[in-house]
Coordinates of C-alpha atoms in Angstrom, one line a residue:
X1 CA 188.3 137.2 -10.4
X2 CA 189.9 137.0 -13.4
X3 CA 193.7 136.9 -13.1
X4 CA 196.1 137.9 -16.2
X5 CA 199.3 136.3 -16.5
X6 CA 201.2 139.5 -16.7
X7 CA 202.0 139.6 -13.1
X8 CA 201.9 143.4 -12.4
X9 CA 198.1 143.4 -10.6
X10 CA 199.5 143.8 -7.1
X11 CA 196.1 144.7 -5.9
X12 CA 194.6 141.2 -6.7
X13 CA 197.0 139.4 -4.8
X14 CA 196.8 141.6 -1.5
X15 CA 195.1 139.0 0.7
X16 CA 197.1 135.8 -0.5
X17 CA 200.1 137.0 1.8
X18 CA 198.1 135.7 4.9
X19 CA 199.9 132.3 5.8
X20 CA 197.0 130.1 7.0
X21 CA 193.8 131.0 5.2
X22 CA 190.9 128.5 4.7
X23 CA 191.8 125.6 2.6
X24 CA 191.2 126.0 -1.1
X25 CA 192.5 123.8 -4.0
X26 CA 194.6 126.8 -5.2
X27 CA 197.6 127.0 -3.7
X28 CA 199.7 130.4 -3.7
X29 CA 203.7 129.5 -4.4
X30 CA 205.9 132.3 -3.2
X31 CA 209.8 133.0 -3.4
X32 CA 210.3 130.9 -6.5
X33 CA 213.9 131.0 -8.2
X34 CA 213.8 133.3 -11.3
X35 CA 214.2 130.9 -14.2
X36 CA 212.0 128.1 -12.7
X37 CA 209.5 126.3 -15.3
X38 CA 205.8 125.4 -15.1
X39 CA 206.9 122.3 -15.5
X40 CA 208.9 122.2 -11.9
X41 CA 205.9 123.9 -10.2
X42 CA 203.3 121.4 -11.5
X43 CA 205.9 118.6 -10.5
X44 CA 205.3 119.7 -6.7
X45 CA 201.8 118.8 -6.9
X46 CA 201.7 115.6 -8.8
X47 CA 202.7 113.2 -5.8
X48 CA 199.2 114.6 -4.3
X49 CA 196.8 114.3 -7.4
X50 CA 195.8 116.0 -10.5
X51 CA 197.0 119.4 -11.1
X52 CA 194.2 121.2 -13.2
X53 CA 195.4 124.7 -13.7
X54 CA 198.8 126.8 -13.3
X55 CA 199.3 130.5 -13.6
X56 CA 202.8 131.7 -13.3
X57 CA 203.5 135.2 -12.0
X58 CA 207.2 135.7 -13.6
X59 CA 207.8 139.3 -12.5
X60 CA 206.9 138.4 -8.9
X61 CA 208.4 134.9 -8.5
X62 CA 205.1 133.6 -7.8
X63 CA 202.5 131.1 -9.0
X64 CA 199.1 129.8 -8.5
X65 CA 198.6 126.0 -8.8
X66 CA 195.0 124.4 -9.1
X67 CA 194.6 120.8 -8.0
X68 CA 191.5 119.1 -8.9
X69 CA 190.1 118.7 -5.1
X70 CA 190.3 120.6 -1.8
X71 CA 191.6 117.3 -0.1
X72 CA 194.6 117.1 -2.5
X73 CA 195.3 120.4 -1.8
X74 CA 195.1 120.0 1.8
X75 CA 197.3 117.0 2.0
X76 CA 200.0 119.0 -0.2
X77 CA 200.0 122.0 2.2
X78 CA 200.3 119.6 5.1
X79 CA 203.0 117.6 4.1
X80 CA 204.8 120.6 2.8
X81 CA 204.4 122.3 6.2
X82 CA 206.6 119.5 7.5
X83 CA 209.2 119.3 4.7
X84 CA 210.5 122.6 3.2
X85 CA 209.7 122.3 -0.4
X86 CA 212.9 123.3 -2.5
X87 CA 213.2 124.3 -6.3
X88 CA 216.2 124.6 -7.7
X89 CA 217.8 124.2 -4.0
X90 CA 216.0 127.3 -2.8
X91 CA 213.5 127.0 -0.1
X92 CA 210.0 128.0 -1.4
X93 CA 206.6 129.0 0.4
X94 CA 203.3 127.3 -0.3
X95 CA 199.9 128.5 1.3
X96 CA 196.2 128.6 0.5
X97 CA 194.8 131.0 -1.8
X98 CA 191.6 133.4 -1.5
X99 CA 190.8 132.1 -4.8
X100 CA 188.5 129.0 -4.8
X101 CA 189.5 128.5 -8.4
X102 CA 191.9 129.9 -11.2
X103 CA 190.1 131.5 -14.3
X104 CA 193.2 132.1 -16.5
X105 CA 193.5 134.3 -19.5
X106 CA 194.1 131.6 -22.0
X107 CA 195.8 133.5 -24.6
X108 CA 198.3 134.6 -22.0
X109 CA 198.6 131.5 -20.4
X110 CA 198.8 129.2 -23.5
X111 CA 202.4 127.8 -22.8
X112 CA 201.2 126.7 -19.2
X113 CA 198.3 125.2 -20.6
X114 CA 200.2 123.1 -23.0
X115 CA 202.7 121.8 -20.3
X116 CA 199.5 121.0 -18.2
X117 CA 198.0 118.8 -21.2
X118 CA 201.3 117.3 -21.4
X119 CA 201.7 116.3 -17.9
X120 CA 198.0 115.3 -17.3
X121 CA 198.5 112.9 -20.5
X122 CA 201.6 111.3 -18.3
X123 CA 199.5 111.0 -15.5
X124 CA 196.8 109.3 -17.6
X125 CA 198.6 107.0 -19.6
X126 CA 197.9 104.0 -17.1
X127 CA 198.0 101.6 -19.9
X128 CA 201.7 100.7 -19.6
X129 CA 202.1 97.6 -21.7
X130 CA 200.2 98.5 -24.5
X131 CA 202.8 100.7 -26.3
X132 CA 205.5 98.7 -24.8
X133 CA 206.7 96.2 -27.0
X134 CA 209.3 94.2 -25.3
X135 CA 212.0 93.0 -27.8
X136 CA 212.1 89.0 -27.9
X137 CA 215.7 88.4 -27.9
X138 CA 215.9 86.2 -24.7
X139 CA 218.9 84.5 -23.2
X140 CA 219.5 82.3 -20.3
X141 CA 218.1 83.9 -17.3
X142 CA 221.4 84.7 -15.2
X143 CA 223.2 86.8 -18.0
X144 CA 220.3 89.2 -18.1
X145 CA 220.7 92.6 -17.4
X146 CA 217.1 92.9 -16.9
X147 CA 215.4 92.6 -13.5
X148 CA 211.8 91.6 -12.8
X149 CA 210.6 93.3 -9.7
X150 CA 207.3 92.1 -7.9
X151 CA 206.1 94.4 -4.7
X152 CA 204.3 92.6 -1.7
X153 CA 202.7 94.0 0.8
X154 CA 202.1 97.3 -1.1
X155 CA 200.6 99.5 1.6
X156 CA 202.4 102.8 0.3
X157 CA 202.5 103.5 -3.4
X158 CA 205.8 102.8 -4.8
X159 CA 206.6 105.0 -7.9
X160 CA 208.9 104.3 -11.0
X161 CA 211.1 107.3 -9.2
X162 CA 211.4 105.4 -6.0
X163 CA 212.5 102.1 -7.8
X164 CA 215.2 104.0 -9.8
X165 CA 216.4 105.7 -6.5
X166 CA 216.9 102.4 -4.9
X167 CA 218.4 100.3 -7.7
X168 CA 220.7 103.1 -9.1
X169 CA 222.7 102.5 -6.2
X170 CA 224.2 99.3 -8.1
X171 CA 225.0 100.7 -11.3
X172 CA 223.4 102.5 -14.2
X173 CA 219.5 102.0 -14.6
X174 CA 219.0 102.4 -18.0
X175 CA 215.1 101.5 -18.4
X176 CA 212.1 100.8 -16.3
X177 CA 208.6 99.4 -17.3
X178 CA 206.0 99.4 -14.5
X179 CA 202.7 97.6 -14.9
X180 CA 200.1 96.0 -12.8
X181 CA 199.6 92.1 -13.3
X182 CA 197.6 89.5 -11.2
X183 CA 196.5 92.6 -9.0
X184 CA 200.5 93.1 -8.1
X185 CA 202.6 95.8 -9.0
X186 CA 205.5 94.6 -11.2
X187 CA 208.3 96.3 -13.1
X188 CA 211.1 95.5 -15.5
X189 CA 214.2 97.1 -14.9
X190 CA 217.4 97.1 -16.9
X191 CA 220.9 98.1 -15.9
X192 CA 223.8 98.8 -18.2
X193 CA 225.6 95.7 -16.7
X194 CA 224.4 92.3 -16.1
X195 CA 227.2 92.4 -13.1
X196 CA 224.9 95.0 -11.5
X197 CA 221.6 93.4 -12.0
X198 CA 223.3 90.4 -10.1
X199 CA 224.4 92.7 -7.4
X200 CA 221.2 94.4 -7.1
X201 CA 219.4 91.2 -7.1
X202 CA 221.5 89.6 -4.2
X203 CA 221.4 92.8 -1.6
X204 CA 217.5 93.6 -2.4
X205 CA 215.6 90.5 -2.9
X206 CA 213.2 90.0 0.1
X207 CA 214.1 93.5 1.5
X208 CA 211.5 96.3 2.6
X209 CA 211.4 99.6 0.9
X210 CA 209.7 101.0 3.8
X211 CA 209.3 99.7 7.2
X212 CA 207.3 96.7 7.4
X213 CA 205.9 96.8 4.0
X214 CA 206.6 96.9 0.2
X215 CA 208.7 94.0 0.2
X216 CA 210.7 93.5 -3.2
X217 CA 210.9 90.2 -4.8
X218 CA 213.5 89.9 -7.5
X219 CA 214.0 87.5 -10.7
X220 CA 216.4 87.8 -13.6
X221 CA 213.8 88.4 -16.4
X222 CA 214.2 86.2 -19.7
X223 CA 214.6 89.4 -21.9
X224 CA 217.7 91.2 -22.3
X225 CA 216.5 94.5 -23.6
X226 CA 213.3 96.6 -22.9
X227 CA 211.9 98.8 -25.6
X228 CA 210.6 101.7 -24.0
X229 CA 208.1 103.9 -26.5
X230 CA 207.0 106.5 -23.9
X231 CA 208.4 108.5 -21.0
X232 CA 206.0 109.1 -18.1
X233 CA 205.2 107.9 -14.9
X234 CA 204.8 104.0 -16.0
X235 CA 207.9 103.8 -17.9
X236 CA 210.9 105.4 -18.8
X237 CA 214.1 105.2 -21.1
X238 CA 216.9 107.4 -19.2
X239 CA 219.2 107.1 -22.3
X240 CA 216.4 108.8 -24.6
X241 CA 214.8 112.0 -22.8
X242 CA 213.5 113.1 -25.9
X243 CA 210.6 110.2 -25.9
X244 CA 206.9 111.2 -26.2
X245 CA 204.7 110.6 -23.2
X246 CA 202.1 108.9 -24.9
X247 CA 199.7 108.2 -28.2
X248 CA 199.0 111.7 -30.1
X249 CA 200.0 113.6 -27.0
X250 CA 202.2 117.0 -27.4
X251 CA 206.0 115.4 -27.0
X252 CA 207.2 115.6 -23.4
X253 CA 209.0 119.1 -22.7
X254 CA 212.6 118.0 -21.7
X255 CA 211.6 119.8 -18.8
X256 CA 209.0 117.5 -17.8
X257 CA 211.4 114.7 -17.9
X258 CA 213.4 116.7 -15.5
X259 CA 210.5 117.6 -13.2
X260 CA 209.6 114.1 -12.8
X261 CA 213.4 113.1 -11.7
X262 CA 213.0 115.8 -9.1
X263 CA 210.1 114.8 -7.7
X264 CA 211.9 111.8 -6.3
X265 CA 214.5 114.3 -4.9
X266 CA 211.4 116.6 -3.5
X267 CA 210.6 113.4 -1.5
X268 CA 214.1 112.6 -0.3
X269 CA 214.3 114.3 3.0
X270 CA 217.4 113.8 5.5
X271 CA 215.7 112.0 8.6
X272 CA 214.9 108.7 10.0
X273 CA 216.1 106.0 7.3
X274 CA 214.0 103.0 6.9
X275 CA 215.4 99.7 5.9
X276 CA 216.3 100.8 2.4
X277 CA 217.4 104.2 3.2
X278 CA 214.6 105.4 1.6
X279 CA 213.6 108.3 4.1
X280 CA 210.4 107.9 5.8
X281 CA 209.3 111.2 4.6
X282 CA 209.1 109.6 1.4
X283 CA 206.7 107.1 2.9
X284 CA 204.8 110.0 4.3
X285 CA 204.6 111.5 0.7
X286 CA 203.4 108.4 -0.8
X287 CA 201.0 107.6 1.8
X288 CA 199.7 111.4 1.1
X289 CA 199.8 110.5 -2.4
X290 CA 197.5 107.6 -1.9
X291 CA 195.0 109.9 -0.3
X292 CA 195.4 108.4 2.9
X293 CA 196.8 111.7 4.9
X294 CA 194.3 114.4 4.1
X295 CA 194.0 115.3 7.7
X296 CA 193.3 119.2 8.0
X297 CA 195.8 120.9 10.1
X298 CA 198.0 117.7 10.6
X299 CA 201.8 117.2 9.0
X300 CA 202.5 114.0 7.3
X301 CA 206.2 114.1 8.2
X302 CA 206.7 111.2 10.6
X303 CA 204.1 112.0 13.1
X304 CA 203.9 109.5 15.8
X305 CA 200.9 110.5 17.6
X306 CA 197.5 109.3 16.8
X307 CA 194.3 110.9 18.0
X308 CA 191.2 108.2 17.9
X309 CA 187.8 109.4 18.4
X310 CA 184.4 107.8 18.8
X311 CA 185.3 105.2 21.1
X312 CA 183.0 103.3 23.5
X313 CA 183.8 104.9 26.5
X314 CA 182.1 102.7 28.8
X315 CA 184.3 99.6 27.3
X316 CA 187.6 101.2 26.4
X317 CA 190.6 100.7 28.3
X318 CA 194.4 101.9 27.5
X319 CA 194.9 97.9 27.7
X320 CA 192.6 97.4 24.8
X321 CA 194.0 100.2 22.4
X322 CA 197.3 98.8 23.1
X323 CA 196.6 95.6 21.7
X324 CA 194.4 96.5 19.0
X325 CA 197.0 99.3 17.6
X326 CA 199.8 96.9 18.5
X327 CA 199.1 94.8 15.5
X328 CA 200.3 97.8 13.3
X329 CA 203.4 99.0 15.3
X330 CA 204.8 99.1 18.9
X331 CA 202.2 101.2 21.1
X332 CA 204.5 103.2 23.4
X333 CA 201.6 105.3 25.3
X334 CA 198.0 105.6 25.5
X335 CA 196.0 108.5 27.0
X336 CA 192.3 108.4 27.5
X337 CA 191.4 111.9 27.4
X338 CA 190.2 112.8 31.1
X339 CA 187.4 115.4 29.9
X340 CA 186.7 113.5 26.7
X341 CA 186.5 109.7 27.3
X342 CA 185.4 108.7 24.0
X343 CA 188.8 109.9 22.7
X344 CA 192.4 108.9 23.0
X345 CA 195.6 109.5 22.1
X346 CA 198.1 106.7 21.0
X347 CA 201.7 107.3 20.5
X348 CA 203.6 104.7 18.2
X349 CA 207.4 103.9 17.6
X350 CA 207.9 105.7 14.6
X351 CA 205.6 107.5 11.8
X352 CA 205.4 104.8 9.7
X353 CA 203.6 102.8 12.1
X354 CA 201.3 105.6 12.8
X355 CA 200.5 105.5 9.4
X356 CA 200.1 101.9 8.9
X357 CA 197.7 101.8 11.9
X358 CA 195.8 105.1 10.7
X359 CA 195.0 103.5 7.4
X360 CA 194.2 100.1 8.9
X361 CA 192.2 101.0 11.9
X362 CA 190.1 104.2 10.7
X363 CA 186.4 103.4 10.1
X364 CA 186.4 100.0 11.6
X365 CA 184.4 98.9 14.7
X366 CA 185.2 98.7 18.2
X367 CA 183.0 97.9 21.0
X368 CA 179.9 98.6 18.7
X369 CA 181.2 101.9 17.4
X370 CA 183.1 103.0 14.5
X371 CA 186.2 104.6 15.3
X372 CA 187.9 107.6 13.7
X373 CA 191.7 107.4 13.5
X374 CA 193.6 110.4 12.6
X375 CA 197.2 112.3 13.0
X376 CA 197.3 114.3 16.4
X377 CA 198.9 117.6 16.5
X378 CA 200.7 116.4 19.7
X379 CA 204.4 115.2 19.4
X380 CA 204.2 113.0 22.3
X381 CA 201.9 111.7 25.0
X382 CA 202.4 113.2 28.4
X383 CA 202.5 111.2 31.2
X384 CA 200.7 112.2 34.5
X385 CA 202.7 114.2 37.3
X386 CA 204.2 111.8 40.0
X387 CA 201.6 111.2 42.8
X388 CA 198.8 112.4 40.5
X389 CA 196.2 109.7 40.0
X390 CA 194.5 109.8 36.8
X391 CA 192.1 106.9 37.1
X392 CA 194.5 104.6 34.8
X393 CA 193.6 106.7 31.9
X394 CA 197.4 107.1 30.8
X395 CA 199.5 104.1 30.5
X396 CA 203.1 103.7 29.5
X397 CA 203.6 100.7 27.3
X398 CA 207.5 101.5 26.4
X399 CA 208.8 98.5 28.1
X400 CA 206.2 96.2 27.2
X401 CA 206.9 92.4 26.4
X402 CA 204.4 92.2 24.1
X403 CA 205.8 94.8 21.2
X404 CA 205.5 92.8 17.9
X405 CA 208.0 94.8 16.0
X406 CA 211.1 95.3 18.3
X407 CA 213.2 92.5 16.4
X408 CA 214.5 94.1 13.1
X409 CA 213.6 91.4 10.3
X410 CA 211.0 89.9 12.5
X411 CA 208.3 87.7 10.6
X412 CA 205.8 90.0 12.0
X413 CA 206.5 92.8 9.5
X414 CA 205.6 90.6 6.8
X415 CA 202.2 89.6 8.4
X416 CA 200.6 93.1 8.7
X417 CA 197.0 92.8 7.2
X418 CA 194.0 94.6 7.4
X419 CA 191.4 93.7 10.2
X420 CA 189.6 90.6 8.9
X421 CA 187.0 88.0 10.0
X422 CA 189.8 85.4 9.6
X423 CA 192.2 85.4 12.6
X424 CA 195.8 83.8 12.6
X425 CA 196.8 82.0 16.0
X426 CA 199.9 80.6 16.9
X427 CA 202.0 79.5 19.9
X428 CA 198.9 76.8 20.6
X429 CA 200.7 74.1 23.3
X430 CA 200.0 70.7 22.2
X431 CA 197.2 69.9 24.9
X432 CA 194.8 72.4 23.8
X433 CA 192.3 71.2 21.3
X434 CA 190.0 72.7 18.6
X435 CA 187.0 72.4 20.6
X436 CA 189.0 74.3 23.5
X437 CA 189.8 77.3 21.1
X438 CA 185.9 77.3 19.3
X439 CA 184.8 77.9 23.2
X440 CA 187.4 80.3 23.9
X441 CA 186.6 82.4 20.9
X442 CA 182.9 82.0 21.2
X443 CA 183.0 83.5 24.5
X444 CA 184.2 86.7 23.2
X445 CA 180.7 87.6 22.2
X446 CA 181.1 86.2 18.7
X447 CA 180.1 83.3 16.4
X448 CA 182.9 80.7 15.1
X449 CA 182.6 80.0 11.4
X450 CA 185.2 77.9 10.8
X451 CA 188.6 76.6 12.1
X452 CA 191.5 75.0 10.9
X453 CA 194.6 73.7 12.3
X454 CA 198.0 73.6 10.6
X455 CA 199.9 70.8 10.2
X456 CA 201.9 71.1 13.1
X457 CA 199.2 72.1 15.5
X458 CA 201.3 75.0 16.8
X459 CA 199.1 77.2 14.9
X460 CA 195.4 77.6 13.3
X461 CA 193.2 79.8 11.4
X462 CA 189.7 80.8 13.0
X463 CA 187.0 82.4 11.3
X464 CA 184.5 84.6 13.3
X465 CA 181.4 85.8 11.3
X466 CA 182.4 89.5 11.2
X467 CA 185.2 91.5 11.2
X468 CA 184.1 93.4 14.2
X469 CA 183.8 90.2 16.0
X470 CA 187.3 89.3 15.1
X471 CA 188.6 92.8 16.3
X472 CA 186.7 92.0 19.5
X473 CA 188.5 88.5 20.0
X474 CA 192.0 89.8 19.5
X475 CA 191.5 92.6 21.8
X476 CA 190.3 89.6 24.4
X477 CA 192.7 86.8 23.6
X478 CA 196.1 88.2 22.2
X479 CA 198.6 87.1 24.6
X480 CA 195.9 84.7 26.4
X481 CA 197.4 82.3 28.7
X482 CA 196.8 78.7 27.5
X483 CA 198.9 77.2 30.3
X484 CA 202.2 75.3 29.8
X485 CA 203.7 78.8 29.7
X486 CA 202.2 79.3 26.2
X487 CA 200.3 82.7 25.6
X488 CA 198.5 82.7 22.7
X489 CA 199.3 85.0 19.5
X490 CA 196.5 86.5 17.6
X491 CA 197.0 88.4 14.3
X492 CA 194.6 89.1 11.4
X493 CA 195.1 86.8 8.5
X494 CA 194.8 87.6 4.7
X495 CA 193.7 83.9 4.1
X496 CA 190.0 82.7 4.4
X497 CA 189.0 79.2 5.5

């Protein structure tokens, strides 16, 4: 279908009033405020992936937005089904269009195409430092208004806007440059006043942006002034909204600068706050943007229940799922499905933990089968009615003493790593020797490749020959009683021996 942009061919859009059609990478957006710009509509799609086309029907307060992939569109629809999108403080409606792609009449749609090009340029300029010469006037670090920020344990993408949102609580942020160095996401951030930089460093150094991840490491930079050449998603000079987006690209329409600012406010949804008071929905959107949440029919907003499928039904127990998923969050309840014993529902303590467990465990091998982990449509896991025997398939772990993340600020938050062949062991009593531990772990059915005690012999690293063997060993031996009232603690390690 060829769509023209004059907005009065009603007949062609009849079918788009159905709320839930089949997924399509074209989204139909309705109830837009009258004066809204292409840029603001494009900004709705940016956190989820590349936007490839847009058609505004100004007379009807509607628009069509085309994303590069159907997955990105599904993720976007799911996210906004949990979090109502607003433009200019007005709720808008997003659904799949019946159109599989937009064929737009280019002459009428030139302005939209120009905006798209500008935004794409912004998204594509991944070489932050190339155009950003940092002025060399250096002083003693403590007086600098410029902070250097490194983000550890970056499980969710952290955008320039998220940094702006956090740091502007301490004073006016003038400029930010972000870049990746030594495989680490880093930023330089300039305050208007060195005092604000000092306060921000004191308050935020070592804090987590989202629960249990994205830890800020902050130092003073030797630079006193940042020279930002481009305003895009990698660098921004808030004092100069007129800057271009990158080499030879059309200069950024000031509305795009506004749209990027809006992107953050879109993510800021009231609700449970994580440590730095960035709503969990921001984490969900960020995870969605990282492409981790593209599950049909599932909302990303703080869903705590996971559906795990393709389990080995001969072997799996609620306890084994509790132990494995407990590495990424505090498992509240587990239910193996009575009529489909290769599937289970697992309820985590919060939406962040279910995101972490899903991104780390989906596709891993447990008892010889590759498990699938997705968000469930259920809000809670129901316990069986009093007096009903469900053969031990459902278990409530709400009061378990084995939760790893009960204590706020516990070290465990910093030690969340993907499943790996190397395990970190702790709480080892003095009487237990390397040989004992090697034998214990070999008995779980795998091969112990290497072993190394830490200096105090209370902790050790132990390497199995495969990740699957390490997963099995962790399930079998976490909380194993080693005597002398010592229960062994087992985690995945990021080190190798």
